[in-house]
XYZ file of C-alpha atoms in Angstrom:
699
model
C 14.563 7.505 41.781
C 14.241 4.188 39.971
C 12.737 1.526 42.277
C 15.433 -0.958 43.493
C 13.160 -3.827 42.330
C 14.231 -3.012 38.735
C 17.995 -2.851 39.434
C 18.679 -6.289 37.850
C 17.254 -5.078 34.503
C 19.458 -1.970 34.544
C 22.661 -3.799 35.557
C 25.459 -3.913 32.956
C 25.276 -6.777 30.439
C 28.955 -7.411 31.230
C 27.755 -8.899 34.563
C 26.456 -11.893 32.551
C 28.620 -14.949 31.768
C 30.546 -14.780 28.475
C 30.090 -11.010 27.948
C 33.384 -9.152 28.093
C 34.160 -5.719 26.583
C 34.613 -7.154 23.056
C 31.249 -8.971 23.011
C 29.552 -5.991 24.665
C 30.720 -3.788 21.780
C 29.078 -6.191 19.290
C 25.885 -6.207 21.393
C 25.726 -2.389 21.317
C 25.461 -2.475 17.544
C 23.039 -5.409 17.504
C 20.724 -3.917 20.138
C 20.954 -0.331 18.873
C 22.236 1.211 22.131
C 25.463 2.805 20.868
C 25.180 5.870 23.122
C 25.300 3.984 26.473
C 26.384 0.694 28.043
C 24.338 -2.393 27.222
C 21.993 -3.432 30.032
C 20.556 -6.801 30.975
C 17.086 -5.488 30.071
C 18.268 -4.728 26.501
C 19.086 -8.420 26.026
C 15.705 -9.511 27.391
C 13.925 -7.404 24.760
C 15.985 -8.953 21.941
C 13.476 -11.636 20.979
C 14.034 -14.707 18.776
C 12.545 -14.660 15.260
C 12.213 -18.451 14.845
C 13.048 -21.765 16.493
C 15.102 -24.873 15.695
C 13.211 -28.021 16.633
C 15.554 -30.890 17.537
C 12.811 -33.204 18.807
C 12.697 -35.253 15.604
C 14.605 -38.547 16.160
C 13.831 -40.636 13.044
C 16.968 -42.836 12.974
C 19.691 -42.415 10.327
C 17.949 -44.229 7.448
C 14.722 -42.232 7.861
C 16.310 -38.774 8.228
C 14.904 -36.463 5.493
C 17.369 -34.539 3.260
C 18.211 -31.118 4.723
C 16.170 -31.630 7.925
C 17.499 -30.954 11.421
C 17.338 -34.198 13.421
C 18.753 -35.685 16.609
C 20.349 -39.144 16.321
C 21.572 -41.646 18.923
C 24.655 -43.226 17.325
C 27.468 -45.650 18.136
C 30.903 -44.241 17.202
C 32.819 -46.729 14.958
C 36.040 -45.024 13.852
C 37.855 -41.723 13.200
C 39.264 -41.087 9.731
C 41.707 -38.171 9.512
C 42.847 -36.757 6.186
C 46.543 -36.902 5.134
C 48.460 -33.844 6.402
C 49.029 -32.514 2.857
C 45.365 -32.909 1.873
C 42.582 -30.342 2.382
C 40.004 -33.118 2.814
C 37.847 -32.960 5.958
C 38.180 -35.096 9.091
C 35.439 -37.759 9.282
C 33.930 -39.775 12.116
C 31.964 -42.875 11.074
C 29.019 -43.982 13.226
C 25.863 -46.094 12.992
C 22.519 -46.912 14.608
C 20.226 -49.888 14.031
C 18.829 -48.312 10.820
C 22.039 -47.337 8.988
C 25.412 -45.536 8.868
C 26.404 -41.841 8.904
C 29.558 -39.774 8.439
C 30.114 -36.801 10.784
C 32.240 -34.313 8.804
C 34.591 -31.652 10.277
C 36.675 -29.022 8.472
C 39.787 -27.565 10.164
C 39.262 -30.150 12.908
C 41.253 -30.516 16.122
C 41.787 -34.270 16.293
C 42.574 -34.468 20.033
C 39.391 -32.575 20.909
C 37.230 -34.778 18.652
C 38.739 -37.962 20.073
C 37.813 -36.783 23.563
C 34.313 -35.536 22.587
C 33.202 -38.499 20.449
C 35.443 -41.432 21.401
C 35.365 -44.688 19.407
C 33.137 -47.379 20.919
C 30.918 -44.904 22.844
C 27.270 -43.886 22.312
C 26.594 -40.206 21.560
C 23.600 -38.045 20.690
C 24.338 -35.780 17.714
C 22.040 -33.054 16.383
C 22.278 -31.125 13.130
C 21.292 -31.081 9.466
C 21.457 -34.392 7.547
C 22.499 -34.389 3.885
C 22.570 -37.412 1.555
C 25.381 -38.067 -0.949
C 25.318 -41.166 -3.201
C 22.919 -42.897 -0.824
C 25.071 -42.127 2.267
C 24.016 -39.882 5.138
C 26.339 -37.195 6.480
C 26.156 -34.402 9.045
C 28.638 -31.500 8.676
C 29.698 -29.939 11.992
C 26.860 -31.184 14.246
C 25.398 -28.387 16.413
C 25.421 -30.624 19.498
C 27.394 -33.779 20.426
C 26.611 -35.052 23.954
C 26.764 -38.278 25.960
C 23.672 -39.952 27.397
C 23.924 -38.123 30.742
C 24.103 -34.658 29.117
C 21.304 -35.424 26.653
C 18.777 -34.616 29.399
C 20.002 -30.990 29.455
C 20.402 -30.509 25.679
C 17.905 -27.916 24.380
C 15.550 -29.763 22.006
C 13.736 -26.550 21.065
C 16.232 -23.754 20.443
C 15.341 -20.107 19.805
C 17.054 -18.396 16.824
C 17.931 -14.726 17.382
C 18.781 -11.882 14.982
C 22.603 -11.838 15.014
C 25.566 -9.663 14.082
C 28.922 -10.595 12.538
C 31.424 -11.842 15.133
C 28.905 -12.853 17.819
C 28.274 -16.546 18.394
C 24.676 -17.776 18.887
C 25.794 -19.888 21.881
C 27.275 -16.833 23.641
C 24.076 -14.859 23.104
C 21.806 -17.732 24.219
C 23.863 -18.338 27.350
C 23.745 -14.638 28.288
C 19.975 -14.396 27.695
C 19.421 -17.602 29.718
C 21.337 -16.026 32.634
C 19.417 -12.735 32.208
C 16.080 -14.586 32.522
C 17.049 -15.909 35.965
C 17.422 -12.284 37.156
C 13.925 -11.165 36.044
C 12.123 -9.693 39.063
C 8.460 -10.421 39.909
C 6.682 -7.151 39.139
C 3.140 -6.160 40.118
C 0.540 -6.277 37.286
C 0.078 -2.923 35.538
C -2.543 -4.041 33.017
C -6.264 -3.815 33.630
C -6.919 -7.343 34.923
C -10.195 -7.830 33.053
C -8.518 -6.760 29.783
C -5.555 -9.147 30.282
C -7.890 -12.041 31.177
C -10.108 -11.379 28.142
C -7.059 -11.526 25.838
C -5.645 -14.632 27.653
C -2.382 -12.773 28.214
C 0.249 -14.116 30.661
C 1.899 -11.827 33.232
C 4.976 -9.803 32.168
C 7.602 -12.212 33.539
C 5.918 -15.326 32.079
C 5.522 -13.564 28.712
C 9.285 -12.874 28.502
C 10.123 -16.431 29.600
C 7.803 -17.901 26.929
C 9.271 -15.605 24.264
C 12.828 -16.783 25.009
C 11.966 -20.447 25.728
C 9.298 -21.289 23.151
C 8.013 -24.864 22.759
C 6.465 -24.304 19.325
C 6.965 -21.792 16.476
C 3.478 -20.483 17.353
C 4.752 -19.316 20.766
C 6.736 -16.498 19.137
C 4.363 -15.608 16.294
C 3.341 -11.909 16.362
C -0.201 -12.994 17.325
C 0.925 -15.284 20.200
C -0.446 -14.227 23.624
C 3.048 -13.690 25.106
C 4.212 -11.498 22.192
C 0.947 -9.511 22.097
C 1.249 -8.899 25.829
C 4.794 -7.519 25.470
C 3.865 -5.440 22.393
C 0.924 -3.974 24.321
C 3.192 -3.156 27.292
C 5.564 -1.360 24.935
C 2.745 0.611 23.285
C 1.180 1.448 26.652
C 4.507 2.806 27.995
C 4.898 4.969 24.888
C 1.304 6.251 24.858
C 1.295 6.918 28.598
C 4.528 8.942 28.309
C 3.113 10.941 25.379
C -0.149 11.561 27.233
C 1.792 12.771 30.302
C 3.887 15.152 28.194
C 0.709 16.414 26.536
C -0.948 16.984 29.923
C 2.186 18.730 31.209
C 2.339 21.002 28.160
C -1.274 21.982 28.668
C -0.587 22.976 32.275
C 2.486 25.085 31.393
C 1.241 28.250 29.781
C 2.316 29.319 26.318
C 3.032 32.848 25.109
C 1.107 34.548 22.278
C 3.662 35.798 19.753
C 2.469 38.121 17.012
C 4.202 39.760 14.049
C 3.008 41.807 11.090
C 4.947 39.627 8.622
C 7.634 42.219 7.772
C 10.539 39.679 7.929
C 8.470 37.048 6.134
C 7.944 39.442 3.206
C 11.719 40.090 2.961
C 12.388 36.332 2.818
C 9.677 35.791 0.186
C 11.081 38.652 -1.898
C 14.489 36.923 -1.925
C 13.029 33.585 -3.103
C 13.661 32.638 -6.737
C 10.308 30.757 -6.828
C 6.731 30.847 -5.500
C 5.634 28.948 -2.381
C 3.551 25.828 -3.071
C -0.087 25.701 -1.832
C 1.035 23.180 0.838
C 3.722 25.552 2.128
C 1.279 28.500 2.209
C -1.205 26.412 4.243
C 1.447 25.066 6.665
C 2.767 28.603 7.299
C -0.785 29.835 7.978
C -1.326 26.935 10.440
C 1.929 27.762 12.258
C 1.292 31.522 12.423
C -2.155 30.759 13.837
C -0.613 28.512 16.526
C 2.125 31.011 17.434
C -0.281 33.877 17.952
C -2.320 31.905 20.539
C -1.411 31.777 24.249
C -1.280 27.921 24.162
C 1.972 26.109 23.389
C 2.372 24.950 19.799
C 3.333 21.347 19.098
C 3.061 20.827 15.325
C 4.457 18.256 12.908
C 5.199 19.306 9.324
C 5.311 16.234 7.143
C 6.729 16.771 3.702
C 7.873 14.420 1.035
C 11.532 14.540 -0.013
C 12.222 18.015 -1.400
C 8.845 19.529 -0.480
C 10.459 22.623 1.063
C 10.138 22.021 4.821
C 13.267 24.008 5.728
C 11.757 27.155 4.228
C 8.544 26.654 6.248
C 10.718 26.288 9.369
C 12.612 29.489 8.515
C 9.425 31.553 8.084
C 8.143 30.231 11.454
C 11.448 31.324 13.051
C 11.236 34.745 11.369
C 7.768 35.173 12.970
C 9.122 34.785 16.537
C 12.279 36.836 15.790
C 10.045 39.695 14.641
C 8.072 39.278 17.890
C 11.368 39.980 19.745
C 12.363 36.408 20.668
C 14.849 33.714 19.528
C 14.565 30.373 17.730
C 16.642 27.178 17.644
C 16.823 24.720 14.758
C 18.076 21.203 15.401
C 19.170 18.418 13.090
C 20.208 14.844 13.957
C 23.770 15.163 12.564
C 26.408 17.887 12.227
C 26.421 17.387 8.456
C 22.713 18.275 8.303
C 23.020 21.131 10.801
C 25.699 22.752 8.605
C 23.552 22.233 5.562
C 20.492 23.820 7.212
C 22.552 26.893 8.054
C 23.897 27.079 4.477
C 20.387 26.851 3.007
C 18.812 29.528 5.277
C 21.790 31.956 5.432
C 21.097 33.932 2.225
C 17.449 34.503 3.273
C 18.461 35.469 6.833
C 20.865 38.035 5.384
C 18.120 39.421 3.126
C 15.822 39.794 6.168
C 18.497 41.091 8.570
C 18.238 38.012 10.846
C 21.412 36.874 12.640
C 21.840 33.060 12.474
C 24.788 31.058 13.872
C 25.820 27.390 13.999
C 26.878 25.649 17.223
C 28.176 22.069 17.117
C 30.396 19.969 19.382
C 33.341 20.840 17.095
C 33.258 24.605 17.806
C 36.585 26.030 19.078
C 36.457 27.363 22.689
C 36.720 31.036 21.638
C 34.010 30.702 18.972
C 31.788 28.796 21.403
C 32.211 31.508 24.061
C 31.324 34.232 21.537
C 28.179 32.329 20.438
C 27.042 31.700 24.024
C 27.453 35.404 24.845
C 25.505 36.378 21.710
C 22.700 34.003 22.691
C 22.464 35.305 26.224
C 22.490 38.955 25.139
C 19.851 38.291 22.451
C 22.186 39.432 19.659
C 21.853 36.023 17.921
C 18.321 35.455 16.594
C 18.540 31.853 15.350
C 20.850 29.095 16.589
C 21.327 26.018 14.381
C 22.860 22.826 15.794
C 22.509 19.181 16.869
C 21.362 17.568 20.144
C 24.267 19.529 21.660
C 21.833 22.476 22.022
C 20.192 20.626 24.932
C 23.312 20.702 27.064
C 23.530 22.559 30.311
C 25.441 25.804 29.928
C 23.636 26.883 26.757
C 21.325 29.723 27.764
C 19.105 31.840 25.536
C 17.990 35.418 26.119
C 14.394 34.448 25.187
C 13.939 31.133 23.332
C 10.444 31.052 21.832
C 10.531 28.355 19.131
C 12.394 25.094 18.624
C 12.366 23.666 15.094
C 13.342 19.979 15.222
C 14.311 18.157 12.023
C 13.798 14.388 11.639
C 11.787 14.031 14.834
C 12.004 10.264 15.168
C 15.552 10.733 16.411
C 14.367 13.064 19.191
C 12.500 11.388 22.025
C 10.118 12.774 24.638
C 13.166 13.350 26.842
C 14.710 15.842 24.419
C 11.398 17.634 23.943
C 11.277 18.243 27.668
C 14.948 19.262 27.952
C 14.366 21.827 25.266
C 11.332 23.321 26.916
C 13.385 24.117 30.009
C 15.465 26.499 27.859
C 12.787 29.163 27.529
C 9.348 30.445 28.541
C 6.495 28.430 26.992
C 8.684 27.267 24.094
C 6.699 26.377 20.958
C 7.838 23.268 19.086
C 7.744 22.683 15.335
C 8.831 19.262 14.186
C 9.754 18.473 10.568
C 10.097 15.070 8.976
C 10.981 14.126 5.413
C 9.725 10.595 5.968
C 6.092 10.489 4.890
C 4.427 8.583 7.705
C 1.283 6.461 7.383
C -1.612 7.615 9.553
C -1.210 4.715 11.987
C 2.360 5.755 12.709
C 1.445 9.420 13.059
C -0.872 8.340 15.888
C 1.840 6.157 17.348
C 4.634 8.563 17.590
C 3.175 12.009 17.124
C -0.061 11.445 19.023
C 0.566 14.700 20.896
C 0.926 16.860 17.759
C -1.125 18.776 15.242
C -0.117 17.770 11.690
C 0.477 19.838 8.523
C 1.278 18.075 5.251
C 3.274 19.361 2.281
C 1.948 17.145 -0.499
C 3.329 19.130 -3.444
C 6.866 19.622 -4.767
C 8.251 23.150 -5.322
C 8.029 24.504 -8.857
C 10.950 23.593 -11.087
C 11.576 20.223 -9.415
C 12.345 17.674 -12.110
C 10.665 14.271 -12.238
C 13.016 11.380 -11.469
C 13.032 8.417 -13.821
C 13.580 5.176 -11.884
C 14.976 2.063 -13.555
C 15.877 -1.381 -12.230
C 19.060 -3.011 -13.554
C 20.531 -6.419 -12.710
C 24.009 -6.335 -11.130
C 25.090 -8.657 -13.963
C 25.005 -5.541 -16.172
C 27.387 -3.523 -13.985
C 29.768 -2.799 -16.883
C 26.868 -1.206 -18.848
C 26.093 1.023 -15.849
C 29.750 2.136 -15.617
C 29.739 2.930 -19.377
C 26.584 5.003 -18.856
C 28.277 6.932 -16.022
C 31.252 7.691 -18.285
C 28.856 9.345 -20.777
C 27.065 11.227 -17.973
C 30.343 12.591 -16.565
C 31.396 13.760 -20.054
C 28.054 15.582 -20.138
C 28.954 17.408 -16.884
C 26.660 15.429 -14.543
C 27.285 14.349 -10.919
C 26.525 10.923 -9.464
C 25.791 9.420 -6.041
C 26.634 5.713 -5.685
C 25.037 4.218 -2.570
C 26.488 0.966 -1.280
C 24.470 -1.898 0.144
C 23.468 -2.632 3.694
C 25.364 -5.698 4.905
C 23.756 -7.769 7.688
C 23.305 -4.878 10.127
C 27.109 -4.612 10.409
C 28.544 -1.124 10.027
C 32.056 -2.537 9.550
C 30.953 -4.655 6.586
C 28.912 -1.739 5.181
C 32.105 0.327 5.120
C 34.132 -2.500 3.573
C 31.555 -2.744 0.762
C 31.765 1.037 0.199
C 35.585 1.027 0.198
C 35.692 -1.834 -2.321
C 33.220 -0.089 -4.654
C 35.180 3.171 -4.303
C 38.383 1.325 -5.300
C 36.803 -0.309 -8.402
C 35.255 2.995 -9.607
C 38.519 4.867 -8.953
C 40.283 2.452 -11.340
C 37.944 3.740 -14.083
C 37.381 7.388 -13.091
C 40.527 8.178 -11.062
C 40.370 11.182 -8.718
C 36.820 12.055 -9.773
C 35.530 9.535 -7.166
C 35.265 10.325 -3.436
C 33.986 8.315 -0.464
C 31.883 9.118 2.612
C 30.804 6.681 5.359
C 29.621 6.595 8.978
C 32.995 5.988 10.627
C 34.619 9.123 9.209
C 35.001 12.192 11.401
C 32.615 15.098 10.774
C 35.490 17.068 9.215
C 36.306 14.230 6.779
C 32.649 13.877 5.786
C 32.305 17.626 5.280
C 35.479 17.722 3.162
C 34.222 14.875 0.934
C 30.775 16.507 0.590
C 32.265 19.941 -0.177
C 34.577 18.497 -2.841
C 31.523 16.844 -4.441
C 29.470 20.030 -4.177
C 32.199 22.162 -5.775
C 32.676 19.612 -8.568
C 36.244 18.629 -7.641
C 34.887 15.080 -7.463
C 31.987 13.947 -9.639
C 31.039 10.553 -8.162
C 30.344 10.263 -4.430
C 30.397 6.684 -3.110
C 28.512 6.530 0.193
C 26.918 4.281 2.773
C 23.437 5.424 3.790
C 24.791 8.500 5.624
C 23.437 10.543 2.688
C 19.916 9.219 3.349
C 18.505 12.345 4.941
C 18.801 15.930 3.866
C 22.094 16.098 1.946
C 21.564 18.700 -0.765
C 23.674 18.941 -3.942
C 21.362 20.521 -6.496
C 23.350 19.546 -9.603
C 23.562 15.806 -8.759
C 21.364 14.104 -11.377
C 22.038 10.360 -11.040
C 21.818 8.082 -8.004
C 22.878 4.426 -8.234
C 21.624 2.259 -5.345
C 23.530 -1.009 -5.222
C 21.719 -4.125 -3.909
C 18.482 -2.145 -3.827
C 16.662 -5.328 -2.776
C 18.245 -5.017 0.696
C 16.686 -1.624 1.416
C 13.222 -0.807 2.697
C 10.823 1.189 0.531
C 10.881 4.289 2.707
C 14.672 4.301 2.607
C 14.852 3.802 -1.181
C 12.471 6.756 -1.561
C 14.579 8.901 0.815
C 17.735 8.093 -1.137
C 16.099 8.778 -4.492
C 15.186 12.254 -3.198
C 18.880 13.234 -3.183
C 18.580 13.876 -6.948
C 16.025 15.823 -9.011
C 16.800 19.031 -7.101
C 18.083 21.132 -10.012
C 17.170 22.110 -13.555
C 18.039 18.806 -15.256
C 16.015 15.617 -15.488
C 17.328 12.987 -13.063
C 17.700 9.219 -12.929
C 17.645 6.652 -10.120
C 19.193 3.264 -10.963
C 18.224 0.408 -8.636
C 20.840 -2.337 -9.012
C 19.589 -5.720 -7.776
C 20.959 -9.225 -7.486
C 18.509 -11.876 -8.670
C 16.589 -13.991 -8.061
C 14.305 -11.611 -6.156
C 11.758 -12.644 -3.517
C 8.115 -11.539 -3.895
C 8.426 -8.607 -1.461
C 11.630 -7.273 -3.036
C 9.999 -7.532 -6.493
C 6.943 -5.614 -5.285
C 9.136 -2.930 -3.672
C 11.185 -2.290 -6.792
C 8.012 -2.214 -8.907
C 6.445 0.453 -6.646
C 9.619 2.539 -6.891
C 9.414 2.410 -10.698
C 5.725 3.314 -10.736
C 5.459 6.278 -8.364
C 7.349 9.222 -6.847
C 4.598 9.904 -4.274
C 6.137 9.442 -0.823
C 2.801 9.209 0.993
C 1.632 6.412 -1.308
C 5.005 4.684 -0.858
C 4.720 4.945 2.942
C 1.333 3.173 2.932
C 2.651 0.468 0.577
C 5.752 0.066 2.739
C 3.562 -0.659 5.750
C 1.441 -3.130 3.796
C 4.472 -5.002 2.427
C 6.544 -5.096 5.551
C 5.898 -8.725 6.386
C 7.550 -11.026 8.874
C 11.157 -11.951 8.318
C 11.931 -8.734 6.444
C 15.320 -7.318 7.375
C 13.652 -4.034 8.152
C 14.612 -3.401 11.748
C 13.443 -0.178 13.380
C 16.456 1.644 11.972
C 15.096 1.401 8.446
C 11.393 1.252 8.933
C 9.159 4.078 10.069
C 8.577 2.396 13.428
C 10.929 4.247 15.724
C 11.693 3.263 19.266
C 9.924 -0.108 19.397
C 11.807 -3.317 20.093
C 8.931 -5.822 20.190
C 5.813 -4.246 18.708
C 5.346 -4.537 14.927
C 2.929 -2.079 13.464
C 1.594 -4.383 10.748
C 0.730 -7.059 13.329
C -0.148 -4.926 16.338
C -1.789 -1.736 14.975
C -5.082 -2.508 16.769
C -3.228 -2.784 20.103
C -1.868 0.723 19.597
C -5.382 2.217 19.417
C -6.369 0.355 22.613
C -3.188 1.471 24.403
C -3.907 5.069 23.445
C -7.417 4.930 24.910
C -6.111 3.079 27.988
C -3.430 5.733 28.628
C -6.010 8.527 28.501
C -8.323 6.705 30.879
C -5.461 5.994 33.321
C -4.499 9.687 33.509
C -8.123 10.798 33.796
C -8.582 8.533 36.860
C -5.118 8.802 38.431
C -3.176 11.754 36.943
C -0.289 11.411 39.434
C -0.082 7.581 39.132
C -0.520 7.255 42.925
C -2.926 4.281 43.127
C -1.815 0.599 43.137
C -2.084 0.338 39.343
C -0.473 3.776 38.962
C 2.560 2.685 41.006
C 2.885 -0.471 38.859
C 2.653 1.700 35.722
C 5.604 3.757 36.947
C 7.635 0.508 36.801
C 6.399 -0.036 33.224
C 7.645 3.437 32.233
C 11.096 2.725 33.700
C 11.328 -0.730 32.075
C 10.601 0.656 28.594
C 12.880 3.685 29.001
C 10.073 6.260 29.233
C 11.066 7.377 32.722
C 11.524 11.002 31.633
C 7.727 11.217 31.820
C 7.841 10.279 35.536
C 9.715 13.502 36.253
C 6.558 15.367 35.285
C 4.701 13.932 38.274
C 4.601 16.132 41.355
C 5.436 13.128 43.516
C 8.655 12.482 41.603
């Protein structure tokens, strides 16, 4: 049971002032919690990225161009525009140094006359601009009388936002959330915290949301480092507890003579790469030992991970058991089944697909086949974790794109069988630091080489000003029988705007290419997405316009061109993932990165790296090096899954310390029973790692 002390953090965000159902929906997207209700704690971990300093009060005449200032002015007169005119409403005011115009578009006159009445003194704060020697302030951020000036925030935090949400609403809600923060006991080693000059947890959050200086929210600031360390410690402690638990639950040695593997290899139209041969040997070695396997197979885009997973599954099927293969989306689950089916048939292995969309009769038939042992391999999504799905003898779980599966799912899966071995596959090459972070409990196999016959991909950068040339090029490519992906840009973390951008691009291309253009985006149903993908696969459509839903795993071997629009908005790892959708067939392939100039230094460097190399591991290291502050690379795009506060480029050293700390904690107090142990249980709940607490005998 979660301790009642933490109830305020887990209360619904709708309990806060100004947050109704509509705002809560926007917050879900902003805070990345689409699968549950937004909690007060989610808001507290949404930290500001900068501050607005309103303490500068230079007087009108001395206000610098474009600077945010606060001015004490006397209101002289209101000047409304004629009803027929589109000119703005103006309020003229002065102080002892000079005069200023306050400018309002679409103004409500009655409201302005009440807020800044003629003859009164008001404090106004906002950006000053100079025109023809005259100062003006368009839509001041604050307009208050002398009494309210005492409560006006002179240092204001600036938060990452989403379309439709007002900064004032968010600030008000976070301010209210801070008043509910409970006093929690200290879970850090006191000597360590004192040495680092770190504040306690509550003070750290208060400083982060109410900074006095920009330095208070820098990644290296004591308050931010403290919170980043807490987040790392929760993650490392949970991983260490899962690792300890897996060691105490016995595995099963599963041996085979390789008969099914040979049948699969005989059906392959190509040879395995050296990396695949090595990974398979590693896995077979793990499976034949009585300890549980927990292995990560890291392959670059198109390195042949699915085949490695299939041969691992064939090993346990031959040993008389069953295997499950899970993907993060239905689209990918279907695709996995399609790619392994011919080899399963050749080897006499029975594989089925189970998704949330299965009809009741089909679902019943599959569940019976699983329980009787008639089905050897089950492919699906997270739905395979649900209660009611029982295997005859589940021996191996193959999990694709691990960063979408947390510790919680690993544990749920293990309850489905006896000593279940786990093989995790990721197509995102991960720098070593991140492997430690997120896969600290796994052995790692790498697939550095591409399968034979894979074509190199030529990458070019083209300015969006030359869009008509690109469309002409596509016309020639289509006449030559080629297929094209067109990926639309990310728009300010707003899925709605992403889709609008994709729909507009689809409409403009359809004017040129007619019915040859189809569209796929995140808001479509699974059936609609599948229909669009199948039409593209079969060649009924030849250009597929998509949002980033095609980022992972979609496989159309005869697609030879990918156009990525506004490539400067994407992270390196994501550009590399997208590029890997082509180059899968016989023909040479092209990736066109369309950008809108002028480019910043980081965007320039990113596009240059994409032109220079196809090596995903090299790109992953560069991505980490380049990912500086202020990049719009939230956790969804970067390789830093599951962290709200910690930033790997700033806090990598803290991760190593947290790892060592977690091991020491469990060595001294494996059940977390001591005073520090009990405080650490709170830490695990606060950072959503409470599934690990269930592993403790004491609850």
